[in-house]
Coordinates of C-alpha atoms in Angstrom, one line a residue:
X1093 CA -39.5 127.4 40.8
X1094 CA -37.4 125.3 43.0
X1095 CA -40.3 124.5 45.3
X1096 CA -42.4 123.3 42.4
X1097 CA -39.6 121.1 41.1
X1098 CA -39.0 119.6 44.6
X1099 CA -42.7 119.0 45.0
X1100 CA -42.8 117.2 41.6
X1101 CA -39.8 115.2 42.6
X1102 CA -41.4 114.2 45.9
X1103 CA -44.5 113.2 44.1
X1104 CA -42.5 111.2 41.6
X1105 CA -40.6 109.4 44.5
X1106 CA -43.9 108.7 46.3
X1107 CA -45.3 107.3 43.0
X1108 CA -42.3 105.1 42.5
X1109 CA -42.7 103.7 46.0
X1110 CA -46.3 103.1 45.5
X1111 CA -45.6 101.4 42.2
X1112 CA -43.0 99.2 43.9
X1113 CA -45.5 98.2 46.5
X1114 CA -48.1 97.4 43.8
X1115 CA -45.5 95.1 42.0
X1116 CA -44.8 93.4 45.3
X1117 CA -48.4 92.9 46.0
X1118 CA -48.9 91.6 42.5
X1119 CA -46.5 88.7 43.1
X1120 CA -43.0 90.1 43.0
X1121 CA -40.0 88.5 44.8
X1122 CA -40.5 88.2 48.5
X1123 CA -37.8 88.5 51.1
X1124 CA -35.9 85.2 51.7
X1125 CA -36.8 83.3 54.9
X1126 CA -34.3 81.7 57.1
X1127 CA -34.2 77.9 56.6
X1128 CA -35.2 75.8 59.6
X1129 CA -32.4 73.6 60.9
X1130 CA -34.4 71.2 63.2
X1131 CA -32.2 71.2 66.3
X1132 CA -34.0 68.3 67.9
X1133 CA -33.4 66.1 64.8
X1134 CA -29.8 67.1 64.7
X1135 CA -29.4 66.2 68.4
X1136 CA -31.0 62.8 67.9
X1137 CA -28.7 62.1 64.9
X1138 CA -25.6 63.1 66.9
X1139 CA -26.7 60.8 69.8
X1140 CA -27.1 57.8 67.5
X1141 CA -23.7 58.5 65.9
X1142 CA -22.0 58.8 69.2
X1143 CA -23.5 55.4 70.2
X1144 CA -22.2 53.8 67.1
X1145 CA -18.8 55.5 67.1
X1146 CA -17.7 54.1 70.5
X1147 CA -18.0 50.4 69.6
X1148 CA -16.5 51.1 66.2
X1149 CA -13.5 52.8 67.8
X1150 CA -13.0 49.8 70.1
X1151 CA -13.3 47.4 67.1
X1152 CA -10.7 49.5 65.3
X1153 CA -8.4 49.3 68.3
X1154 CA -8.6 45.4 68.1
X1155 CA -10.2 45.3 71.5
X1156 CA -13.5 44.3 73.1
X1157 CA -14.0 47.1 75.6
X1158 CA -16.4 47.1 78.5
X1159 CA -20.1 46.6 78.6
X1160 CA -22.2 47.3 76.6
X1161 CA -19.5 47.4 73.8
X1162 CA -19.0 43.6 73.5
X1163 CA -22.7 43.0 73.4
X1164 CA -23.1 45.7 70.7
X1165 CA -20.2 44.3 68.6
X1166 CA -22.0 41.0 68.3
X1167 CA -24.5 42.8 66.1
X1168 CA -22.1 45.1 64.2
X1169 CA -23.6 44.4 60.7
X1170 CA -26.8 46.0 61.9
X1171 CA -25.1 49.3 62.7
X1172 CA -25.9 50.1 59.1
X1173 CA -29.6 50.7 59.8
X1174 CA -29.2 53.4 62.5
X1175 CA -26.2 54.8 60.6
X1176 CA -28.4 55.5 57.5
X1177 CA -31.1 56.9 59.7
X1178 CA -28.6 59.3 61.3
X1179 CA -27.4 60.4 57.9
X1180 CA -31.0 61.1 56.9
X1181 CA -31.6 63.1 60.0
X1182 CA -28.4 65.1 59.6
X1183 CA -29.4 65.9 56.0
X1184 CA -32.9 67.0 57.0
X1185 CA -31.4 69.1 59.8
X1186 CA -28.9 70.6 57.3
X1187 CA -25.9 69.9 59.4
X1188 CA -22.9 69.2 57.1
X1189 CA -20.6 68.1 59.9
X1190 CA -23.1 65.6 61.1
X1191 CA -23.5 64.3 57.6
X1192 CA -19.7 63.8 57.3
X1193 CA -19.7 62.0 60.7
X1194 CA -22.5 59.7 59.5
X1195 CA -20.7 58.8 56.3
X1196 CA -17.6 58.0 58.3
X1197 CA -19.6 55.7 60.6
X1198 CA -21.2 53.9 57.6
X1199 CA -17.8 53.6 55.9
X1200 CA -16.2 52.1 59.0
X1201 CA -19.0 49.6 59.4
X1202 CA -18.7 48.6 55.8
X1203 CA -15.0 48.1 56.2
X1204 CA -15.5 45.8 59.2
X1205 CA -18.1 43.7 57.4
X1206 CA -15.4 42.1 55.3
X1207 CA -15.0 38.4 56.1
X1208 CA -12.1 37.6 58.5
X1209 CA -9.9 34.9 57.2
X1210 CA -9.3 33.1 53.9
X1211 CA -11.6 31.3 51.4
X1212 CA -11.3 27.6 51.0
X1213 CA -8.5 26.6 48.6
X1214 CA -9.7 26.4 45.0
X1215 CA -10.4 22.8 43.9
X1216 CA -10.6 21.3 47.4
X1217 CA -13.9 19.7 46.5
X1218 CA -12.3 17.7 43.7
X1219 CA -8.9 17.0 45.1
X1220 CA -8.2 13.5 46.5
X1221 CA -7.9 13.4 50.3
X1222 CA -6.9 11.0 53.1
X1223 CA -10.3 11.2 54.6
X1224 CA -13.6 13.1 54.5
X1225 CA -15.8 13.4 57.6
X1226 CA -18.8 15.4 58.8
X1227 CA -18.9 17.6 61.9
X1228 CA -22.1 18.7 63.6
X1229 CA -22.2 21.3 66.4
X1230 CA -25.4 22.1 68.3
X1231 CA -26.4 24.1 71.4
X1232 CA -29.6 22.4 72.7
X1233 CA -30.6 25.2 75.2
X1234 CA -30.8 23.2 78.4
X1235 CA -31.4 20.0 76.5
X1236 CA -34.7 21.2 75.0
X1237 CA -33.7 20.3 71.4
X1238 CA -32.5 16.8 72.3
X1239 CA -35.1 15.1 70.1
X1240 CA -34.1 17.3 67.1
X1241 CA -30.5 16.4 67.7
X1242 CA -31.1 12.7 67.8
X1243 CA -33.2 12.9 64.6
X1244 CA -30.5 14.9 62.8
X1245 CA -27.6 12.7 63.7
X1246 CA -29.5 9.6 62.6
X1247 CA -30.4 11.3 59.3
X1248 CA -27.2 13.2 58.5
X1249 CA -24.7 10.6 60.0
X1250 CA -22.0 13.1 61.0
X1251 CA -18.9 11.3 62.2
X1252 CA -18.2 13.9 64.9
X1253 CA -20.8 15.6 67.1
X1254 CA -20.2 18.5 69.4
X1255 CA -23.1 19.1 71.8
X1256 CA -23.5 22.1 74.3
X1257 CA -26.1 22.5 77.0
X1258 CA -26.7 18.8 77.3
X1259 CA -28.8 18.1 80.3
X1260 CA -29.7 14.8 81.9
X1261 CA -32.3 13.8 79.4
X1262 CA -29.8 14.6 76.6
X1263 CA -27.2 12.5 78.3
X1264 CA -29.7 9.6 78.6
X1265 CA -30.6 9.9 74.9
X1266 CA -26.9 9.9 73.8
X1267 CA -26.4 6.7 75.9
X1268 CA -29.3 4.9 74.2
X1269 CA -28.4 1.6 72.5
X1270 CA -29.2 3.1 69.0
X1271 CA -26.7 5.9 69.5
X1272 CA -24.2 3.8 71.2
X1273 CA -24.1 1.6 68.2
X1274 CA -23.7 4.6 65.8
X1275 CA -21.2 6.4 68.1
X1276 CA -19.2 3.9 70.1
X1277 CA -16.7 6.5 71.2
X1278 CA -18.0 9.4 73.3
X1279 CA -17.3 11.9 76.1
X1280 CA -20.3 13.1 78.1
X1281 CA -19.9 15.5 81.0
X1282 CA -22.8 16.2 83.3
X1283 CA -23.7 19.2 85.4
X1284 CA -26.4 21.8 85.3
X1285 CA -28.5 22.0 82.1
X1286 CA -26.2 24.7 80.7
X1287 CA -23.0 23.1 81.9
X1288 CA -23.3 19.6 80.3
X1289 CA -21.5 18.9 77.0
X1290 CA -20.8 15.9 74.8
X1291 CA -18.4 14.8 72.1
X1292 CA -19.5 11.8 70.0
X1293 CA -17.3 10.1 67.4
X1294 CA -17.3 7.1 65.1
X1295 CA -13.5 7.2 65.5
X1296 CA -11.5 6.0 68.5
X1297 CA -11.0 8.8 71.1
X1298 CA -8.3 9.5 73.5
X1299 CA -9.5 11.9 76.2
X1300 CA -7.5 15.0 76.9
X1301 CA -7.5 17.5 79.7
X1302 CA -10.5 19.8 79.5
X1303 CA -10.2 23.4 78.6
X1304 CA -10.9 25.2 81.8
X1305 CA -14.3 26.9 82.0
X1306 CA -17.4 27.3 84.1
X1307 CA -19.3 25.3 81.4
X1308 CA -17.7 21.9 80.5
X1309 CA -15.6 21.8 77.3
X1310 CA -14.4 18.2 76.8
X1311 CA -11.7 17.4 74.3
X1312 CA -10.0 14.3 72.8
X1313 CA -7.7 13.1 70.1
X1314 CA -9.4 11.0 67.4
X1315 CA -7.7 8.6 65.0
X1316 CA -8.8 9.4 61.4
X1317 CA -7.4 7.4 58.5
X1318 CA -4.5 6.5 60.8
X1319 CA -3.7 10.1 61.7
X1320 CA -4.4 11.9 65.0
X1321 CA -7.0 14.7 64.8
X1322 CA -7.6 16.9 67.9
X1323 CA -11.3 17.5 68.7
X1324 CA -12.5 20.2 71.2
X1325 CA -15.9 21.3 72.3
X1326 CA -16.2 25.1 72.7
X1327 CA -18.6 26.7 75.1
X1328 CA -17.2 29.7 76.9
X1329 CA -19.3 31.8 79.2
X1330 CA -21.4 34.5 77.4
X1331 CA -20.4 38.1 77.6
X1332 CA -23.1 39.0 80.1
X1333 CA -23.0 42.3 82.0
X1334 CA -20.7 41.8 85.0
X1335 CA -19.2 38.5 83.6
X1336 CA -16.9 39.8 80.9
X1337 CA -13.8 38.5 82.8
X1338 CA -14.9 34.9 82.6
X1339 CA -15.8 35.3 78.9
X1340 CA -12.4 36.8 78.0
X1341 CA -10.5 34.2 80.2
X1342 CA -12.3 31.2 78.6
X1343 CA -11.9 32.4 75.1
X1344 CA -8.2 33.0 76.0
X1345 CA -8.1 29.3 77.1
X1346 CA -9.4 28.2 73.8
X1347 CA -6.8 30.4 72.1
X1348 CA -4.1 28.7 74.2
X1349 CA -5.4 25.3 73.2
X1350 CA -5.3 26.2 69.6
X1351 CA -1.8 27.7 70.0
X1352 CA -0.5 24.4 71.5
X1353 CA -1.8 22.1 68.8
X1354 CA 1.6 21.9 67.0
X1355 CA 1.2 20.2 63.6
X1356 CA -1.8 18.0 64.6
X1357 CA -4.9 18.8 62.6
X1358 CA -7.5 20.3 65.0
X1359 CA -11.2 20.9 65.1
X1360 CA -12.8 23.3 67.6
X1361 CA -16.6 23.2 67.4
X1362 CA -19.3 24.8 69.5
X1363 CA -21.0 27.8 70.8
X1364 CA -18.2 30.4 71.1
X1365 CA -20.5 33.2 72.4
X1366 CA -18.5 35.5 70.1
X1367 CA -18.3 36.6 66.5
X1368 CA -15.6 37.8 64.2
X1369 CA -16.1 41.3 65.6
X1370 CA -14.8 40.2 69.0
X1371 CA -11.1 40.5 69.4
X1372 CA -11.0 37.5 71.7
X1373 CA -12.5 35.3 69.0
X1374 CA -10.2 36.7 66.3
X1375 CA -7.2 35.9 68.6
X1376 CA -8.2 32.2 68.2
X1377 CA -8.3 32.5 64.4
X1378 CA -5.0 34.3 64.5
X1379 CA -3.3 31.1 65.7
X1380 CA -4.0 29.6 62.3
X1381 CA -7.5 28.2 62.8
X1382 CA -10.1 28.9 60.1
X1383 CA -13.8 29.4 60.4
X1384 CA -15.5 26.7 58.2
X1385 CA -18.5 28.9 57.5
X1386 CA -16.3 31.8 56.4
X1387 CA -14.2 29.5 54.1
X1388 CA -17.4 28.3 52.5
X1389 CA -18.7 31.8 51.8
X1390 CA -21.2 31.8 54.6
X1391 CA -19.5 34.4 56.8
X1392 CA -21.9 36.2 59.2
X1393 CA -24.8 33.8 58.7
X1394 CA -26.6 34.4 62.0
X1395 CA -27.0 31.4 64.4
X1396 CA -28.4 33.2 67.4
X1397 CA -31.1 34.0 68.5
X1398 CA -32.9 31.5 66.3
X1399 CA -36.2 33.5 66.8
X1400 CA -34.8 36.2 64.5
X1401 CA -32.1 34.3 62.6
X1402 CA -31.2 34.2 59.8
X1403 CA -32.6 37.6 58.9
X1404 CA -31.3 39.2 62.1
X1405 CA -28.9 37.9 64.6
X1406 CA -25.2 37.0 65.2
X1407 CA -23.0 34.2 64.1
X1408 CA -21.7 32.8 67.4
X1409 CA -21.7 29.0 66.6
X1410 CA -18.7 27.9 64.7
X1411 CA -16.6 25.0 63.4
X1412 CA -12.9 26.0 63.3
X1413 CA -10.3 23.9 61.5
X1414 CA -6.6 24.0 61.1
X1415 CA -4.4 22.9 58.2
X1416 CA -4.5 20.4 56.6
X1417 CA -8.2 20.3 57.2
X1418 CA -10.4 22.0 54.6
X1419 CA -14.2 22.4 54.7
X1420 CA -15.8 21.5 51.4
X1421 CA -19.5 21.9 52.3
X1422 CA -21.6 23.2 55.1
X1423 CA -25.1 24.3 56.1
X1424 CA -27.0 25.7 59.0
X1425 CA -29.9 23.7 60.5
X1426 CA -32.9 24.9 62.5
X1427 CA -33.6 22.8 65.7
X1428 CA -37.0 23.2 67.3
X1429 CA -36.6 24.0 71.0
X1430 CA -33.4 25.9 71.0
X1431 CA -32.4 29.5 70.5
X1432 CA -29.3 28.4 68.4
X1433 CA -29.0 27.2 64.9
X1434 CA -26.8 24.1 64.4
X1435 CA -24.0 23.9 61.8
X1436 CA -23.1 20.9 59.8
X1437 CA -19.8 20.9 57.9
X1438 CA -18.1 18.4 55.6
X1439 CA -14.3 18.4 56.0
X1440 CA -11.5 16.9 54.1
X1441 CA -8.2 15.8 55.6
X1442 CA -5.4 16.3 53.2

């Protein structure tokens, strides 16, 4: 009796197992498979984030660091593109910590994208002023854009012109009778094609000691509406690999120049080879100088390299002004023959 019962139970169990297999074969729930985590994708995302985190940490420390950090900081706004790609890679690889890291990198980049410095005072365009004058700054890339410069100054009639990389043909053009008549006051320094610079003015100029640098940076005091206004060409060395010392030193010299201005209105215009993401450039602004493009709502408009600007590039060409000078208009100009965009600013003296 017991044997029969056990046999029946065994047959019942076997039947149940067979029925279970049939249900599984008929489309029942299958065992869960382990999700793939794409280790290669995670490694690539981590590598990108590490490359972005280092310059962002240097930026947060109000420093410039060593190569290649200063070179990378010039293009800080474009950290967003690899940052978003890293976030996508971390999400596809299902790595939560990497995703948090990517979000932190994007947030830090967004924070630093804020313009550095104040807007122009409200109503400056309408307020009466002692004088209004126009400043043009242009890097001619070894004098190759000389013709474009001459055409522009004759068309736009800026009262003050700051020229960088003015070679011999540039110097000859600036000394032509036509430009001598338009700009009777000038300082032109010669040298190698990259070294030469010029300062042209419709106002009387009193030459000052040059800011020291490997590339010439002439300066003068102009008399505008009976008031002295200091004018300075800026062209420090670029932050090339192995030459960061000269770059820092010459930007520091421009900072010292700005610091010594006293209460005299001052304009520093030229190719600074630096942007608002470089601590050495912000140190100049921290003396009380203001970036005209930033005050006019054109912060971070790329000026170099012109082959990719304005969609992609860095704003390294600037016109800086001190109180009581206020920019009221400005625009960037494309010069054939040079890798820089020029900047033309209308400035009021209050």
